[in-house]
Amino acid sequence: TALAHAALTGADRRERPYHLVVSAGIAGGFQPAAPPGSLVVSSAIVAADLGAETPDGYLAVEELGFGRSVHPVPGALTGRVAAALAAGG
């Protein structure tokens, strides 16, 4: 959201640095491997629907020249997060 973006990129960041951002939401795209109520730790952030529809079809953000739609997450970080979640029950 715009509010989250402002909070994470604003001047406050200099005064209160952060080391981890958790993006959480409700999804249903992992059936049957992760049914509702499951926790999933992602190895990549993928904006699969970020792009534009054209008369010739869909253009991904890469094709539009606006960066990339896949952002890998460092394995060391995902491992630590997964371990912390597992330890918490």
mmCIF file of N, CA and C in Angstrom, residues 14-76:
data_model
loop_
_atom_site.group_PDB
_atom_site.id
_atom_site.type_symbol
_atom_site.label_atom_id
_atom_site.label_comp_id
_atom_site.label_asym_id
_atom_site.label_seq_id
_atom_site.Cartn_x
_atom_site.Cartn_y
_atom_site.Cartn_z
ATOM 1 N N ARG A 14 15.874 6.275 8.662
ATOM 2 C CA ARG A 14 17.213 6.623 9.153
ATOM 3 C C ARG A 14 17.270 6.554 10.676
ATOM 4 N N GLU A 15 16.170 6.900 11.317
ATOM 5 C CA GLU A 15 16.126 6.902 12.773
ATOM 6 C C GLU A 15 15.832 5.519 13.344
ATOM 7 N N ARG A 16 15.070 4.719 12.613
ATOM 8 C CA ARG A 16 14.703 3.378 13.077
ATOM 9 C C ARG A 16 14.934 2.380 11.950
ATOM 10 N N PRO A 17 16.180 1.980 11.733
ATOM 11 C CA PRO A 17 16.441 1.038 10.636
ATOM 12 C C PRO A 17 15.774 -0.305 10.904
ATOM 13 N N TYR A 18 15.437 -1.003 9.856
ATOM 14 C CA TYR A 18 14.825 -2.322 9.986
ATOM 15 C C TYR A 18 15.683 -3.331 9.235
ATOM 16 N N HIS A 19 15.584 -4.579 9.645
ATOM 17 C CA HIS A 19 16.377 -5.644 9.046
ATOM 18 C C HIS A 19 15.517 -6.678 8.341
ATOM 19 N N LEU A 20 14.216 -6.602 8.543
ATOM 20 C CA LEU A 20 13.323 -7.585 7.947
ATOM 21 C C LEU A 20 11.959 -6.957 7.728
ATOM 22 N N VAL A 21 11.375 -7.237 6.588
ATOM 23 C CA VAL A 21 10.010 -6.821 6.293
ATOM 24 C C VAL A 21 9.215 -8.085 6.010
ATOM 25 N N VAL A 22 8.081 -8.225 6.669
ATOM 26 C CA VAL A 22 7.219 -9.380 6.445
ATOM 27 C C VAL A 22 5.998 -8.908 5.674
ATOM 28 N N SER A 23 5.791 -9.500 4.535
ATOM 29 C CA SER A 23 4.603 -9.215 3.736
ATOM 30 C C SER A 23 3.671 -10.404 3.900
ATOM 31 N N ALA A 24 2.531 -10.175 4.506
ATOM 32 C CA ALA A 24 1.605 -11.275 4.783
ATOM 33 C C ALA A 24 0.275 -11.011 4.103
ATOM 34 N N GLY A 25 -0.360 -12.064 3.702
ATOM 35 C CA GLY A 25 -1.658 -11.916 3.072
ATOM 36 C C GLY A 25 -2.393 -13.240 3.035
ATOM 37 N N ILE A 26 -3.569 -13.186 2.511
ATOM 38 C CA ILE A 26 -4.388 -14.383 2.370
ATOM 39 C C ILE A 26 -4.368 -14.764 0.904
ATOM 40 N N ALA A 27 -4.021 -16.007 0.636
ATOM 41 C CA ALA A 27 -3.941 -16.459 -0.749
ATOM 42 C C ALA A 27 -4.497 -17.868 -0.853
ATOM 43 N N GLY A 28 -4.714 -18.317 -2.045
ATOM 44 C CA GLY A 28 -5.221 -19.665 -2.239
ATOM 45 C C GLY A 28 -4.543 -20.363 -3.389
ATOM 46 N N GLY A 29 -3.390 -19.889 -3.777
ATOM 47 C CA GLY A 29 -2.733 -20.417 -4.958
ATOM 48 C C GLY A 29 -1.835 -21.610 -4.731
ATOM 49 N N PHE A 30 -1.815 -22.166 -3.537
ATOM 50 C CA PHE A 30 -0.889 -23.260 -3.252
ATOM 51 C C PHE A 30 -1.589 -24.590 -2.992
ATOM 52 N N GLN A 31 -2.840 -24.724 -3.369
ATOM 53 C CA GLN A 31 -3.567 -25.983 -3.160
ATOM 54 C C GLN A 31 -2.950 -27.083 -3.990
ATOM 55 N N PRO A 32 -2.853 -28.296 -3.583
ATOM 56 C CA PRO A 32 -3.176 -28.804 -2.246
ATOM 57 C C PRO A 32 -1.979 -28.790 -1.308
ATOM 58 N N ALA A 33 -0.827 -28.298 -1.769
ATOM 59 C CA ALA A 33 0.389 -28.353 -0.951
ATOM 60 C C ALA A 33 0.282 -27.528 0.324
ATOM 61 N N ALA A 34 -0.398 -26.407 0.272
ATOM 62 C CA ALA A 34 -0.536 -25.538 1.444
ATOM 63 C C ALA A 34 -1.989 -25.093 1.550
ATOM 64 N N PRO A 35 -2.805 -25.874 2.230
ATOM 65 C CA PRO A 35 -4.217 -25.520 2.363
ATOM 66 C C PRO A 35 -4.398 -24.259 3.212
ATOM 67 N N PRO A 36 -5.591 -23.671 3.218
ATOM 68 C CA PRO A 36 -5.846 -22.488 4.045
ATOM 69 C C PRO A 36 -5.394 -22.729 5.487
ATOM 70 N N GLY A 37 -4.764 -21.724 6.060
ATOM 71 C CA GLY A 37 -4.246 -21.817 7.412
ATOM 72 C C GLY A 37 -2.769 -22.152 7.465
ATOM 73 N N SER A 38 -2.186 -22.505 6.331
ATOM 74 C CA SER A 38 -0.764 -22.845 6.275
ATOM 75 C C SER A 38 0.094 -21.584 6.253
ATOM 76 N N LEU A 39 1.332 -21.735 6.681
ATOM 77 C CA LEU A 39 2.329 -20.680 6.536
ATOM 78 C C LEU A 39 3.282 -21.095 5.433
ATOM 79 N N VAL A 40 3.599 -20.168 4.552
ATOM 80 C CA VAL A 40 4.489 -20.443 3.431
ATOM 81 C C VAL A 40 5.619 -19.424 3.458
ATOM 82 N N VAL A 41 6.842 -19.885 3.343
ATOM 83 C CA VAL A 41 8.004 -19.003 3.235
ATOM 84 C C VAL A 41 8.466 -19.080 1.792
ATOM 85 N N SER A 42 8.452 -17.957 1.132
ATOM 86 C CA SER A 42 8.721 -17.896 -0.299
ATOM 87 C C SER A 42 10.204 -17.739 -0.613
ATOM 88 N N SER A 43 10.644 -18.371 -1.688
ATOM 89 C CA SER A 43 12.023 -18.200 -2.153
ATOM 90 C C SER A 43 12.135 -17.060 -3.166
ATOM 91 N N ALA A 44 10.986 -16.505 -3.554
ATOM 92 C CA ALA A 44 10.970 -15.373 -4.485
ATOM 93 C C ALA A 44 9.669 -14.601 -4.316
ATOM 94 N N ILE A 45 9.748 -13.324 -4.563
ATOM 95 C CA ILE A 45 8.560 -12.480 -4.608
ATOM 96 C C ILE A 45 8.245 -12.306 -6.084
ATOM 97 N N VAL A 46 7.054 -12.721 -6.480
ATOM 98 C CA VAL A 46 6.685 -12.712 -7.895
ATOM 99 C C VAL A 46 5.424 -11.876 -8.078
ATOM 100 N N ALA A 47 5.530 -10.845 -8.887
ATOM 101 C CA ALA A 47 4.375 -10.022 -9.248
ATOM 102 C C ALA A 47 3.880 -10.508 -10.605
ATOM 103 N N ALA A 48 3.233 -11.663 -10.594
ATOM 104 C CA ALA A 48 2.853 -12.331 -11.841
ATOM 105 C C ALA A 48 1.848 -11.533 -12.663
ATOM 106 N N ASP A 49 1.053 -10.705 -12.000
ATOM 107 C CA ASP A 49 0.035 -9.953 -12.728
ATOM 108 C C ASP A 49 0.405 -8.482 -12.913
ATOM 109 N N LEU A 50 1.669 -8.149 -12.728
ATOM 110 C CA LEU A 50 2.118 -6.770 -12.907
ATOM 111 C C LEU A 50 2.543 -6.575 -14.355
ATOM 112 N N GLY A 51 1.755 -5.829 -15.092
ATOM 113 C CA GLY A 51 2.018 -5.614 -16.508
ATOM 114 C C GLY A 51 0.868 -4.847 -17.122
ATOM 115 N N ALA A 52 0.656 -5.059 -18.405
ATOM 116 C CA ALA A 52 -0.406 -4.338 -19.109
ATOM 117 C C ALA A 52 -0.991 -5.208 -20.210
ATOM 118 N N GLU A 53 -2.273 -5.075 -20.388
ATOM 119 C CA GLU A 53 -2.969 -5.769 -21.473
ATOM 120 C C GLU A 53 -2.916 -4.876 -22.709
ATOM 121 N N THR A 54 -2.510 -5.435 -23.840
ATOM 122 C CA THR A 54 -2.433 -4.687 -25.092
ATOM 123 C C THR A 54 -3.291 -5.389 -26.137
ATOM 124 N N PRO A 55 -3.532 -4.761 -27.272
ATOM 125 C CA PRO A 55 -4.290 -5.436 -28.334
ATOM 126 C C PRO A 55 -3.633 -6.745 -28.794
ATOM 127 N N ASP A 56 -2.308 -6.838 -28.623
ATOM 128 C CA ASP A 56 -1.586 -8.050 -29.022
ATOM 129 C C ASP A 56 -1.440 -9.059 -27.895
ATOM 130 N N GLY A 57 -1.952 -8.744 -26.718
ATOM 131 C CA GLY A 57 -1.849 -9.648 -25.579
ATOM 132 C C GLY A 57 -1.219 -8.976 -24.377
ATOM 133 N N TYR A 58 -0.968 -9.772 -23.370
ATOM 134 C CA TYR A 58 -0.420 -9.283 -22.110
ATOM 135 C C TYR A 58 1.082 -9.030 -22.224
ATOM 136 N N LEU A 59 1.538 -7.916 -21.671
ATOM 137 C CA LEU A 59 2.968 -7.606 -21.603
ATOM 138 C C LEU A 59 3.389 -7.565 -20.138
ATOM 139 N N ALA A 60 4.366 -8.386 -19.795
ATOM 140 C CA ALA A 60 4.897 -8.389 -18.433
ATOM 141 C C ALA A 60 5.677 -7.105 -18.184
ATOM 142 N N VAL A 61 5.907 -6.822 -16.919
ATOM 143 C CA VAL A 61 6.605 -5.596 -16.542
ATOM 144 C C VAL A 61 7.985 -5.510 -17.203
ATOM 145 N N GLU A 62 8.652 -6.647 -17.380
ATOM 146 C CA GLU A 62 9.959 -6.653 -18.050
ATOM 147 C C GLU A 62 9.840 -6.170 -19.492
ATOM 148 N N GLU A 63 8.800 -6.612 -20.169
ATOM 149 C CA GLU A 63 8.594 -6.225 -21.569
ATOM 150 C C GLU A 63 8.244 -4.748 -21.702
ATOM 151 N N LEU A 64 7.698 -4.172 -20.645
ATOM 152 C CA LEU A 64 7.357 -2.754 -20.649
ATOM 153 C C LEU A 64 8.561 -1.878 -20.298
ATOM 154 N N GLY A 65 9.636 -2.499 -19.825
ATOM 155 C CA GLY A 65 10.835 -1.747 -19.468
ATOM 156 C C GLY A 65 10.788 -1.132 -18.084
ATOM 157 N N PHE A 66 9.949 -1.678 -17.202
ATOM 158 C CA PHE A 66 9.799 -1.122 -15.856
ATOM 159 C C PHE A 66 10.442 -1.988 -14.779
ATOM 160 N N GLY A 67 11.492 -2.694 -15.096
ATOM 161 C CA GLY A 67 12.146 -3.515 -14.079
ATOM 162 C C GLY A 67 11.822 -4.981 -14.246
ATOM 163 N N ARG A 68 11.691 -5.660 -13.116
ATOM 164 C CA ARG A 68 11.460 -7.099 -13.173
ATOM 165 C C ARG A 68 10.307 -7.499 -12.267
ATOM 166 N N SER A 69 9.711 -8.622 -12.575
ATOM 167 C CA SER A 69 8.569 -9.089 -11.796
ATOM 168 C C SER A 69 8.945 -10.187 -10.810
ATOM 169 N N VAL A 70 10.160 -10.707 -10.898
ATOM 170 C CA VAL A 70 10.612 -11.751 -9.981
ATOM 171 C C VAL A 70 11.805 -11.227 -9.187
ATOM 172 N N HIS A 71 11.683 -11.292 -7.869
ATOM 173 C CA HIS A 71 12.741 -10.833 -6.972
ATOM 174 C C HIS A 71 13.104 -11.979 -6.037
ATOM 175 N N PRO A 72 14.245 -12.647 -6.271
ATOM 176 C CA PRO A 72 14.644 -13.753 -5.400
ATOM 177 C C PRO A 72 14.886 -13.277 -3.965
ATOM 178 N N VAL A 73 14.570 -14.139 -3.016
ATOM 179 C CA VAL A 73 14.817 -13.861 -1.607
ATOM 180 C C VAL A 73 16.047 -14.672 -1.198
ATOM 181 N N PRO A 74 17.010 -14.063 -0.513
ATOM 182 C CA PRO A 74 18.211 -14.807 -0.121
ATOM 183 C C PRO A 74 17.868 -16.063 0.685
ATOM 184 N N GLY A 75 18.457 -17.187 0.283
ATOM 185 C CA GLY A 75 18.195 -18.457 0.952
ATOM 186 C C GLY A 75 18.517 -18.435 2.434
ATOM 187 N N ALA A 76 19.559 -17.702 2.819
ATOM 188 C CA ALA A 76 19.910 -17.619 4.237
ATOM 189 C C ALA A 76 18.777 -16.981 5.034
#
